[in-house]
Short mmCIF file of C-alpha atoms and ligand atoms in Angstrom, two decimals:
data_model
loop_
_atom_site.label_atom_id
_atom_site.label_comp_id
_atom_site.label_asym_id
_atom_site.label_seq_id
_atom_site.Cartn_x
_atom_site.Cartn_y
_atom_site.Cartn_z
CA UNK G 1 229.07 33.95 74.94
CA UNK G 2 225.88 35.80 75.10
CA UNK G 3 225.61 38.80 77.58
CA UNK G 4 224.47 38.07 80.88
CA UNK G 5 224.96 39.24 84.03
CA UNK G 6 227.71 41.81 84.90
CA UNK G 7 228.93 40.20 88.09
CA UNK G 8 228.07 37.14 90.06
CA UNK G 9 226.48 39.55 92.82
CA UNK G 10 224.10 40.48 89.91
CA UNK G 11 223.15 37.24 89.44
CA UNK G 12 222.48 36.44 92.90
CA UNK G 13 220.38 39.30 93.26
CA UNK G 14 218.71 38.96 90.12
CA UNK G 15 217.76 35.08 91.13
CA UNK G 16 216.85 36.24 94.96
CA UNK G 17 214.81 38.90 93.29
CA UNK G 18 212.91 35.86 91.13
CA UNK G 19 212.47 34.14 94.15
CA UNK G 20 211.74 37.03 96.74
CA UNK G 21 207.74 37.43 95.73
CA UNK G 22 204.31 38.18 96.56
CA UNK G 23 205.00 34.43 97.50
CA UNK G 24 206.96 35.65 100.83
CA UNK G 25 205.12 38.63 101.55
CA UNK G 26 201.47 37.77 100.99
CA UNK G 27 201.42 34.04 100.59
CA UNK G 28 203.02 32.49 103.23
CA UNK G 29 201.49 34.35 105.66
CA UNK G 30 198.54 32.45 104.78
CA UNK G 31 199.73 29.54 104.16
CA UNK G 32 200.90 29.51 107.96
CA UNK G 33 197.98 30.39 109.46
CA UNK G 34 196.01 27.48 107.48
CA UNK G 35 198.60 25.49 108.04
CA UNK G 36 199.06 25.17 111.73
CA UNK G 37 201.26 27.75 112.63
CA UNK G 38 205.09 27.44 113.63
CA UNK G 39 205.11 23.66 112.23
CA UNK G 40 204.45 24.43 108.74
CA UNK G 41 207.33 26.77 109.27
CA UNK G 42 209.34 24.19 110.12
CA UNK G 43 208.57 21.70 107.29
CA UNK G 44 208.67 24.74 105.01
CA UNK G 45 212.32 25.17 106.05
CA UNK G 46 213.15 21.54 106.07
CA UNK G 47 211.60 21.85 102.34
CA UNK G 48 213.63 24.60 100.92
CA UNK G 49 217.02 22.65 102.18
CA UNK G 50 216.24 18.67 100.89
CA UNK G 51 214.04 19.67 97.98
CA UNK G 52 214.55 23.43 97.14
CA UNK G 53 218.51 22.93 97.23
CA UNK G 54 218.90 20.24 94.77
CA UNK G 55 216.49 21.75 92.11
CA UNK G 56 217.55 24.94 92.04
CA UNK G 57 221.29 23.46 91.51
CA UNK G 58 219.83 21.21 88.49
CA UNK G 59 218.30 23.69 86.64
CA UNK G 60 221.07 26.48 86.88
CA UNK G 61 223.32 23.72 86.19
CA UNK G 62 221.45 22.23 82.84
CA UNK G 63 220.76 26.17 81.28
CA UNK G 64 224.59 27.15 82.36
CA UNK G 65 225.82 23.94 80.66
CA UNK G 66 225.48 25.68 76.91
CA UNK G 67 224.67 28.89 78.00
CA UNK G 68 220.37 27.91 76.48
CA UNK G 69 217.53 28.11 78.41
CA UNK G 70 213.74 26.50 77.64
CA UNK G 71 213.76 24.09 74.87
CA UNK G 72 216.97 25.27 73.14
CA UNK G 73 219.21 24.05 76.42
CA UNK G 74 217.57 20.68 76.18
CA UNK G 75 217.95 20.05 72.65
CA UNK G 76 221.85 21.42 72.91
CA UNK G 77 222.10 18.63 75.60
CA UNK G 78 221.39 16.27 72.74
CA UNK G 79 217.62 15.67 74.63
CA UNK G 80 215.07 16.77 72.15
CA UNK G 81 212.78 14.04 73.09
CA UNK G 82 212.56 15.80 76.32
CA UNK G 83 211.62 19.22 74.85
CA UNK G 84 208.14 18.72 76.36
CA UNK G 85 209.55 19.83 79.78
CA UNK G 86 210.60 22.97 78.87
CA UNK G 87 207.39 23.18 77.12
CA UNK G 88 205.56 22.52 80.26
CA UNK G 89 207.69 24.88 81.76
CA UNK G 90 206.67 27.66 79.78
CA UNK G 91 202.99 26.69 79.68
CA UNK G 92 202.91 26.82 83.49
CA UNK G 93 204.90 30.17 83.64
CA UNK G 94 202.63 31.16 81.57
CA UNK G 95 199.33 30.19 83.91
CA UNK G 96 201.15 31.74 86.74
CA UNK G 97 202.08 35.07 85.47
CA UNK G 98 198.57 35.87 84.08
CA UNK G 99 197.09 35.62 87.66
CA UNK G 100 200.78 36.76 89.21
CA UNK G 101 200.34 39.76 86.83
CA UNK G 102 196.65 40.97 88.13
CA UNK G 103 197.64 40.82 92.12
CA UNK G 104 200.64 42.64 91.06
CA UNK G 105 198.10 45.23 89.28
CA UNK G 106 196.29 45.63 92.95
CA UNK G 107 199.55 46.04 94.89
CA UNK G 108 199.43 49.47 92.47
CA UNK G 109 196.21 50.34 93.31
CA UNK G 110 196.69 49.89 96.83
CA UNK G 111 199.97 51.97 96.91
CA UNK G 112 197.96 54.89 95.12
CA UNK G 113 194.75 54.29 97.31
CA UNK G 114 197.18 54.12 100.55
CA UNK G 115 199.11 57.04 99.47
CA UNK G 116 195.58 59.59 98.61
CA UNK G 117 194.50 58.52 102.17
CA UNK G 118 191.88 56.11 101.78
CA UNK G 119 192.22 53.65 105.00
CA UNK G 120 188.26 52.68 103.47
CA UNK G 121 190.19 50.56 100.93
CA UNK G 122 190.77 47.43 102.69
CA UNK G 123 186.54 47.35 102.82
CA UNK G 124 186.34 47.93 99.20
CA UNK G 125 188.96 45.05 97.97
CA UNK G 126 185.63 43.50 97.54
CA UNK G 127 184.53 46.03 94.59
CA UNK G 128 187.95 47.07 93.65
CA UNK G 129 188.81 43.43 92.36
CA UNK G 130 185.24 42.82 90.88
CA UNK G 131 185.51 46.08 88.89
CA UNK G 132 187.09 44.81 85.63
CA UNK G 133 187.81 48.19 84.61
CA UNK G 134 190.07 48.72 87.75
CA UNK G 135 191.81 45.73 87.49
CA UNK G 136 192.02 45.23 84.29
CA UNK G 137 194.14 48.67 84.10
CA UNK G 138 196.24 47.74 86.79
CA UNK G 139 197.52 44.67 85.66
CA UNK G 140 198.23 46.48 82.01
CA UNK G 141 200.41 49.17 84.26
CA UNK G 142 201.93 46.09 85.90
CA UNK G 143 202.88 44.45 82.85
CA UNK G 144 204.47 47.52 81.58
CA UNK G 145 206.86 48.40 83.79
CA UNK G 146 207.54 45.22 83.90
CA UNK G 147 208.16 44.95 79.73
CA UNK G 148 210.43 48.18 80.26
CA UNK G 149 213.08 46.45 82.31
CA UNK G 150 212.86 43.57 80.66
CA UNK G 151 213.12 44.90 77.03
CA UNK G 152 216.64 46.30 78.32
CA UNK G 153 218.00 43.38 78.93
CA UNK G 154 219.89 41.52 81.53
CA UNK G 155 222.62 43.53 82.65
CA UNK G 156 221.20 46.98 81.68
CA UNK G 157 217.24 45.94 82.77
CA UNK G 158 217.03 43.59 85.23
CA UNK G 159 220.27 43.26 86.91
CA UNK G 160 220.56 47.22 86.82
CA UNK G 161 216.35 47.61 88.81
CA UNK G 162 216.62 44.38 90.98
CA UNK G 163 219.90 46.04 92.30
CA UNK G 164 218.33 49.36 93.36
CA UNK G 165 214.29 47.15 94.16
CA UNK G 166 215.75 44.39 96.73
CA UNK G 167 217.73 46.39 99.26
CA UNK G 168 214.50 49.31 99.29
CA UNK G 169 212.63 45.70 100.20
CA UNK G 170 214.88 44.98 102.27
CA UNK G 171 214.63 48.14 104.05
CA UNK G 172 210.97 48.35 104.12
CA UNK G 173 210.87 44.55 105.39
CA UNK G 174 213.26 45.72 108.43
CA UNK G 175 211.49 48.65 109.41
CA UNK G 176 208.19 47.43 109.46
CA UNK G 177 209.02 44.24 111.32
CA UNK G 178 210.74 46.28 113.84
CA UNK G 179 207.87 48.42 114.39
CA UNK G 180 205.15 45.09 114.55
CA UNK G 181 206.73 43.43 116.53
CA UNK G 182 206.65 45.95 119.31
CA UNK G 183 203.03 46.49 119.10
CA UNK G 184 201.39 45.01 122.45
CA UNK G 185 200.18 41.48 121.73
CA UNK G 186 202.09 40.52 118.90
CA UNK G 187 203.89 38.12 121.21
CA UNK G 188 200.76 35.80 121.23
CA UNK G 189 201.33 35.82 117.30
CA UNK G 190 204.93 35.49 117.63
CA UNK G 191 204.20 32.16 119.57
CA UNK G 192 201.78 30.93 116.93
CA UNK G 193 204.04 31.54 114.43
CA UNK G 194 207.27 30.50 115.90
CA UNK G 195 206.71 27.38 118.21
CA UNK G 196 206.08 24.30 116.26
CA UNK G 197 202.66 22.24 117.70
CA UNK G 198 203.18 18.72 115.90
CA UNK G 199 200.26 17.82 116.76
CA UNK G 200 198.66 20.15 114.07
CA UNK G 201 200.62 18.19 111.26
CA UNK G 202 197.88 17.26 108.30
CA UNK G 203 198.54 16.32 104.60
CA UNK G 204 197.35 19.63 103.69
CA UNK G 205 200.39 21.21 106.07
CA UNK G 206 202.56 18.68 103.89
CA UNK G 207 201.27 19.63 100.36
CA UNK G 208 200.95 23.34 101.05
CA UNK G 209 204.62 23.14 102.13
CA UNK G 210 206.02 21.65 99.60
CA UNK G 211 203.82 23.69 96.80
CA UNK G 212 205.23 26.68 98.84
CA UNK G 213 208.69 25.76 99.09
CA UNK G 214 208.48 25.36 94.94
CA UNK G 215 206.37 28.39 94.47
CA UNK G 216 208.35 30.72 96.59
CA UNK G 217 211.47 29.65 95.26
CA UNK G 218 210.62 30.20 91.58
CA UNK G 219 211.65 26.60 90.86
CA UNK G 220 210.23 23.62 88.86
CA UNK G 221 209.15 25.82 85.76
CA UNK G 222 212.69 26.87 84.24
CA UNK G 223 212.86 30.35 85.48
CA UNK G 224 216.13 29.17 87.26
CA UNK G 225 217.19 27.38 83.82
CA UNK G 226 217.17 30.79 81.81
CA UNK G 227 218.94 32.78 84.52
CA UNK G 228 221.46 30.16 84.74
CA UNK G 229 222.18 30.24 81.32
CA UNK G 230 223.76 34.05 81.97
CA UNK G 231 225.73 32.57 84.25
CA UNK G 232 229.55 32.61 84.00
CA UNK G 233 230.74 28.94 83.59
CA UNK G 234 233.41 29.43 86.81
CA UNK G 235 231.02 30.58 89.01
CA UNK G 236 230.25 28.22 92.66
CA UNK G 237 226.35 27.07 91.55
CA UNK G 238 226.03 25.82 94.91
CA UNK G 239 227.31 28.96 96.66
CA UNK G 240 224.80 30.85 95.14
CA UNK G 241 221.68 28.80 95.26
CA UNK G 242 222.41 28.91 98.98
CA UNK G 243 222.48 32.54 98.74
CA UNK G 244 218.98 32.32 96.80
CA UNK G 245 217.28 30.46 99.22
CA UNK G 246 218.77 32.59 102.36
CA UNK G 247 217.31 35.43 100.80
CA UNK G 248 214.13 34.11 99.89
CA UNK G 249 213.63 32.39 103.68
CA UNK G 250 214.76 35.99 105.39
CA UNK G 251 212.09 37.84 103.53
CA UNK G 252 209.55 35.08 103.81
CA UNK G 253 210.15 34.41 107.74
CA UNK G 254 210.70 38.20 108.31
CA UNK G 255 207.07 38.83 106.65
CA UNK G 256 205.52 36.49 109.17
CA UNK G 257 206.91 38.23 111.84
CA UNK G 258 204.99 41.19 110.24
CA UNK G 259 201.89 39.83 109.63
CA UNK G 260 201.16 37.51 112.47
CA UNK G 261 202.55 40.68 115.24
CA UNK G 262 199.82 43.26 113.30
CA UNK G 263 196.81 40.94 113.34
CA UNK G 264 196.86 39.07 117.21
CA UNK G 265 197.81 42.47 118.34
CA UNK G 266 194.82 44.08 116.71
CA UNK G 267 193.01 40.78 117.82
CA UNK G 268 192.20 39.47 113.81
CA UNK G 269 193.80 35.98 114.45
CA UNK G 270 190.71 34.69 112.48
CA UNK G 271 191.44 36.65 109.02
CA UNK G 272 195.27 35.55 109.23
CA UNK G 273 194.07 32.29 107.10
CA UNK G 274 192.61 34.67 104.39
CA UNK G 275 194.03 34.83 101.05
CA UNK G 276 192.72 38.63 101.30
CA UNK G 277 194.31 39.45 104.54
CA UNK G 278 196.85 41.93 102.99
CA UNK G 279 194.51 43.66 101.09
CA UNK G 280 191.55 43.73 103.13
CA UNK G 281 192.42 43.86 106.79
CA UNK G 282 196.08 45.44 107.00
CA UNK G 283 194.82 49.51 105.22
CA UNK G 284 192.35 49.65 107.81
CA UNK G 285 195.10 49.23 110.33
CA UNK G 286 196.86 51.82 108.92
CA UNK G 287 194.49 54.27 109.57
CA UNK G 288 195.66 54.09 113.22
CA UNK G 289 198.46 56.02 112.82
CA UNK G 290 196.97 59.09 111.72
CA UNK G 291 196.48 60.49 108.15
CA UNK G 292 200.20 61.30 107.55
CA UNK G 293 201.65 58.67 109.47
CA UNK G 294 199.03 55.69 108.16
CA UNK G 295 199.79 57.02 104.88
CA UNK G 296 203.54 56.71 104.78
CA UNK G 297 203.46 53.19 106.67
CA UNK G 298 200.75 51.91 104.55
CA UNK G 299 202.66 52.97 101.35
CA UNK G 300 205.89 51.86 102.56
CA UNK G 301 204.43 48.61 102.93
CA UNK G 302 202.56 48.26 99.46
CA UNK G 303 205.14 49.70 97.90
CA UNK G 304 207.04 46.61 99.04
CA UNK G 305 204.71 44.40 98.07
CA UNK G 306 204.66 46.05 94.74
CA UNK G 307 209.15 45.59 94.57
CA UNK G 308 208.49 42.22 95.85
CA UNK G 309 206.19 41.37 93.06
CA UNK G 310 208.06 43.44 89.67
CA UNK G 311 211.22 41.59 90.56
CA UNK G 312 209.31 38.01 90.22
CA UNK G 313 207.59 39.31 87.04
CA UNK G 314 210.25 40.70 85.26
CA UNK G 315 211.71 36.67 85.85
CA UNK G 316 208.64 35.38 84.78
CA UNK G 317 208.43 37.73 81.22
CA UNK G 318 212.26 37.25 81.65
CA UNK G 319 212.27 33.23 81.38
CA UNK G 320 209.57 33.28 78.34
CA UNK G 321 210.90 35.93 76.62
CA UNK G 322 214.47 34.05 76.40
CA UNK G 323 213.56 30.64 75.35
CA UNK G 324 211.40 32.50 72.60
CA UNK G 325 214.90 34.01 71.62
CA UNK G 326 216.92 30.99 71.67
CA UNK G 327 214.26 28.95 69.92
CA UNK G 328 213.18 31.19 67.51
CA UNK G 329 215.82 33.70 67.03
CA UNK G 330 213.41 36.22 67.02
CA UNK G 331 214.56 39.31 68.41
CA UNK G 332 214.92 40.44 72.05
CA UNK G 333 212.42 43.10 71.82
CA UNK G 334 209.48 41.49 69.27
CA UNK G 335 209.64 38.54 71.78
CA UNK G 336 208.84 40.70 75.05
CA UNK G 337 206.00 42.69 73.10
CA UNK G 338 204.76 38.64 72.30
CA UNK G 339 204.61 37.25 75.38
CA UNK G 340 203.76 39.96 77.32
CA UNK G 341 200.80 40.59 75.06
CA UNK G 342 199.59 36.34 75.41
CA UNK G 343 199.76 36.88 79.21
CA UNK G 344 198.02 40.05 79.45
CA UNK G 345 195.36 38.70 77.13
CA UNK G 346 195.11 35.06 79.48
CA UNK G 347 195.17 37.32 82.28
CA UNK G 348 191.94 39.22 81.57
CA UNK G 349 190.34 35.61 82.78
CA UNK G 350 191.30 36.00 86.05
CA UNK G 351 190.81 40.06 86.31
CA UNK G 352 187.65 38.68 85.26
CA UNK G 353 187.17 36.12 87.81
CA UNK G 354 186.59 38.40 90.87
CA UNK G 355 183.00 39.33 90.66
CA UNK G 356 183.56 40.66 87.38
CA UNK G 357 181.91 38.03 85.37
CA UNK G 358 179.85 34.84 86.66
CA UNK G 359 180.83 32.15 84.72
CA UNK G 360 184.64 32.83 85.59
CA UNK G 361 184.11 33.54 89.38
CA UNK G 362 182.11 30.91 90.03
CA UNK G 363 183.93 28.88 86.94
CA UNK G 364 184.37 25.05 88.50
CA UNK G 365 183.14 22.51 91.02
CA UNK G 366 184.64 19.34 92.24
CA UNK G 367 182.84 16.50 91.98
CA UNK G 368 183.21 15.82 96.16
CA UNK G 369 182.59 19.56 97.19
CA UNK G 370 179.18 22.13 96.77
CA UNK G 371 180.79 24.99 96.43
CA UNK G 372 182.36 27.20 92.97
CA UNK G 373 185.55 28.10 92.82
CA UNK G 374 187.22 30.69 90.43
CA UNK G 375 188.96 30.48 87.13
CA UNK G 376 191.79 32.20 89.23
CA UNK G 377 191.56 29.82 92.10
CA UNK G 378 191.29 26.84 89.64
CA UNK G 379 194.69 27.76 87.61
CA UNK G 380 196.10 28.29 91.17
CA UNK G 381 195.16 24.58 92.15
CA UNK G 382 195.94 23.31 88.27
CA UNK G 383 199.60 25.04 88.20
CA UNK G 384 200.93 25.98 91.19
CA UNK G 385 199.84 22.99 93.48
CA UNK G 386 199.94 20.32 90.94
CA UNK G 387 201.77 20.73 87.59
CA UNK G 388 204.69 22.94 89.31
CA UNK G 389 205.73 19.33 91.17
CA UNK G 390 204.96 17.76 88.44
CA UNK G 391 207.61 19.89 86.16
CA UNK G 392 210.16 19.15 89.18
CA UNK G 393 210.02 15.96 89.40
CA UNK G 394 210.28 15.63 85.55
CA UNK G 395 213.06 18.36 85.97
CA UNK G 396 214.91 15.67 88.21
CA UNK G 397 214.17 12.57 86.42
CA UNK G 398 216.05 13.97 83.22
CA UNK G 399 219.26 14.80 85.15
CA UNK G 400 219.10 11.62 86.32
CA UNK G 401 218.34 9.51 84.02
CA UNK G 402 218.72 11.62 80.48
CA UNK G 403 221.71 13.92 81.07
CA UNK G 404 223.17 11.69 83.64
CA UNK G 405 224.61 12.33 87.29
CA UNK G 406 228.38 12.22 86.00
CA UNK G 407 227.36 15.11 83.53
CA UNK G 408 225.34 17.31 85.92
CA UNK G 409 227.83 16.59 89.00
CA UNK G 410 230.87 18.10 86.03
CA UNK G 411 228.46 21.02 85.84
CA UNK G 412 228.36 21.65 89.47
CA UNK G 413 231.90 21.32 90.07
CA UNK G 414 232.88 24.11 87.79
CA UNK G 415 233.48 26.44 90.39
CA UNK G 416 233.59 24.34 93.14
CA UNK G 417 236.30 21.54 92.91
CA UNK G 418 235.64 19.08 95.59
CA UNK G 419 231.91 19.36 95.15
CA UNK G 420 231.59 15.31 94.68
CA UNK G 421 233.67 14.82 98.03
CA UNK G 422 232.41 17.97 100.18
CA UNK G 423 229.75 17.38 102.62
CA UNK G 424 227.61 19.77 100.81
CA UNK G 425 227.75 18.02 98.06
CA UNK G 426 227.39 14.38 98.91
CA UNK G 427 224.16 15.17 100.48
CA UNK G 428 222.98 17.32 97.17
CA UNK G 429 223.85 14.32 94.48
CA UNK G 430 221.90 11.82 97.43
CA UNK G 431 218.62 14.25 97.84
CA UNK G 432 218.68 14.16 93.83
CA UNK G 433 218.92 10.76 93.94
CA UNK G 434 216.42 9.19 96.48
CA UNK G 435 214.81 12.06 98.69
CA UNK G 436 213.32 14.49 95.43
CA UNK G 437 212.39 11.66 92.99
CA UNK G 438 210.37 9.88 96.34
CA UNK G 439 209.28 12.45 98.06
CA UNK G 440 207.62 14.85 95.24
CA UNK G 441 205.89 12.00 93.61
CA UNK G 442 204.61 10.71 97.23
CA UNK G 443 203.20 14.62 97.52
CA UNK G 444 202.15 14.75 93.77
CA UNK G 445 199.78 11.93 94.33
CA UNK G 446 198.10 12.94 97.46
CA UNK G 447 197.68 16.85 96.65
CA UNK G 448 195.86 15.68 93.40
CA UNK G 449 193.60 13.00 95.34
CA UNK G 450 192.57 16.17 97.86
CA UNK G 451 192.50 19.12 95.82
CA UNK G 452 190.56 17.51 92.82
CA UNK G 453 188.80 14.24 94.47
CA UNK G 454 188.39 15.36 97.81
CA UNK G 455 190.23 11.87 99.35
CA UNK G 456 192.54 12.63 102.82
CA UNK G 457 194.72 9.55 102.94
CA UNK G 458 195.61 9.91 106.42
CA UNK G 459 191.71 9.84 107.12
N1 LIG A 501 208.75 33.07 93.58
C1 LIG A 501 207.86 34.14 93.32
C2 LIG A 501 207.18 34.56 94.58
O1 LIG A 501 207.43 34.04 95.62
C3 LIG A 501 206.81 33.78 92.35
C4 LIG A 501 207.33 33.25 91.12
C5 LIG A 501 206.95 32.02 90.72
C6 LIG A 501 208.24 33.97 90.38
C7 LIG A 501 207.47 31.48 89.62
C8 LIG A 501 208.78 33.45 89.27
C9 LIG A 501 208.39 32.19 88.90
O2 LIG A 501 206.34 35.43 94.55
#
């Protein structure tokens, strides 16, 4: 067997850390405040258990199977015909790392602009992210450190960094909530956040959701097939994509807590919806406890951005790099140096997309709507909201119907005997059955009729 992952903690740290994001920390902050507030916390949560679950259990379970991840674990399966998913898989991965890659590059530059004492920065995101010099640096330093964990390996790179990266998040996470949420007036955010008002439910809350749930998770674009495939072949799957998803939902829900305290208790409840918000309004606030204390609170805090972010792109690099292996034999280190370089390159069109250039910041328009939106928006909106499901629900359709229930429920019981009879269980093999296929096809179809053609079914 190949070399993977030293012990099963590794691997559940390594997958948290693939899953534990700028997708908890930055996204879903946002996401919640567009998206009414405590009830798209509770359909986010509702998400991660009937949807999130059940994929993440299929796709460790189908790149443990022969130890293969991307299109070598399909083809080993005896499914070449289905090699286009993995294909898709990597195409995607490869859309969302080369934007992934450039906010990772400003969580950098913040930490250094944080740390020299300029609370001005949060003003300047504006010329910061249209300088293409600036950014286009950072994201190279980004992808470096990244290509030096990953160019170790998996026990000696990645499992060795996300062990010492996820409890300093942790920390950080703790610390800072406990100090936000004791800031007079956070409990007015705390109430927006917390208690669910149905009556703000819209198809957007639904899509965003469920794109969240998928994004945050890291699932639906084989990341979770390649780390499964270093997984040992007795080890509980379901045990630890529970773990995974814990994880993922602490620092997610914890960073809410965070966010929404700082901003109603600095009265900024309008900017929470703004895809900016952590780089524009929060160093400002900083500046409010005093040079030395604004700068080691502000630095703690991007620093944990930055952790949050280098353990989801060393998965990214991580999940290209080894289907390029197992595909192509080439070796470990020629393969990182490849796809690191094709991202990088791709990536430059969204570094560019920030002011930087014209034609990629103002680089599409939908037919129903008058305004541009970026190249960087537009691969958001092309991968993340709409192929990602797409991949998943192809993801499940192949267990289903290709590999076969009997063969991925064998899978899943390795490890855990009585999966078909356990609770936990039953209810996994039925959401793979009925609630996934139904459900993400129901959301594929009405996230592309709004985000591309403008139509609100429930209008
Ligand atoms: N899940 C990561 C986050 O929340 C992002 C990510 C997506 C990582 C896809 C790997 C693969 O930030």
């Amino acid at each position: 067997m190949r070399s993977g992952f030293s012990s099963r903690m590794g691997f559940i740290i390594a997958a948290a850390g693939s899953a534990v994001g700028l997708g908890n920390v930055w996204k879903f902050p946002f996401e919640v405040a567009n998206g009414g507030g405590g009830v798209f916390v509770f359909i986010y949560i509702i998400f991660c258990a009937i949807l999130g679950l059940p994929l993440i259990m299929t796709e460790i379970a189908i790149g443990r199977r022969n130890h293969l991840s991307g299109i070598a674990a399909f083809t080993s399966l005896g499914h070449k015909k289905w090699s286009f998913i993995p294909i898709l898989s990597m195409v995607i991965v490869v859309l969302i790392y080369s934007f992934y890659n450039v906010v990772s590059g400003w969580t950098i530059l913040y930490s250094v602009e944080i740390a020299k004492g300029n609370f001005e920065a949060g003003k300047n995101f504006g010329s910061f992210a249209s300088n293409f010099k600036i950014s286009g640096w950072y994201s190279i330093l980004s992808m470096l450190i990244t290509v030096f964990i990953v160019i170790k390996g998996v026990s000696s790179g990645i499992e060795r960094y996300t062990k010492l990266l996820m409890p300093a998040l942790f920390f950080l996470i703790f610390a800072l909530v406990i100090y936000s949420i004791t800031l007079p007036g956070a409990s007015e955010g705390l109430k927006f956040y917390l208690v669910p008002d149905l009556s703000k439910v819209t198809l957007k809350t639904i899509y965003s959701a469920m794109g969240q749930a998928f994004f945050s998770l890291s699932v639906g674009m084989g990341i979770t097939v390649a780390y499964g495939s270093y997984l040992q072949s007795n080890a509980n799957v379901a045990f630890m994509s529970i773990m995974v998803i814990l994880a993922d939902l602490s620092v997610a829900l914890l960073s809410g807590l965070m966010v929404f305290s700082i901003t109603y208790s600095q009265g900024l409840q309008d900017t929470a919806g703004g895809a900016g918000l952590i780089f524009t309004v929060l160093p400002g606030l900083f500046a409010n406890f005093g040079d030395i204390g604004g700068r080691i609170i502000g630095l703690a805090f991007f620093l944990l951005l930055f952790f949050a972010a280098l353990t989801s792109t060393v998965a990214l690099l991580e999940s290209l790099v080894a289907s390029v292996v197992d595909k192509y034999k080439m070796s470990r280190k020629k393969a990182t140096y490849v796809c690191s370089f094709i991202v990088l390159a791709i990536g430059f069109l969204s570094v560019g997309a920030n002011g930087a250039s014209d034609t990629l910041t103002h680089f599409v328009k939908y037919s129903y709507s008058d305004h541009y939106i970026s190249f960087m928006d537009f691969i958001g909106n092309l991968a993340s909201d709409t192929l990602v499901p797409i991949s998943a629900l192809l993801i499940v359709i192949y267990a289903i119907f290709a590999w076969k229930m009997p063969n991925l429920i064998k899978e899943l019981s390795k490890g855990f005997p009585n999966f078909v009879s356990n609770s936990l269980g039953k209810f996994v093999i039925f959401a793979l059955k009925y609630i996934c296929p139904v459900l993400i096809s129901c959301v594929i179809v009405i996230t592309i009729l709004q985000i591309f053609f403008g139509i609100d079914i429930l209008k």
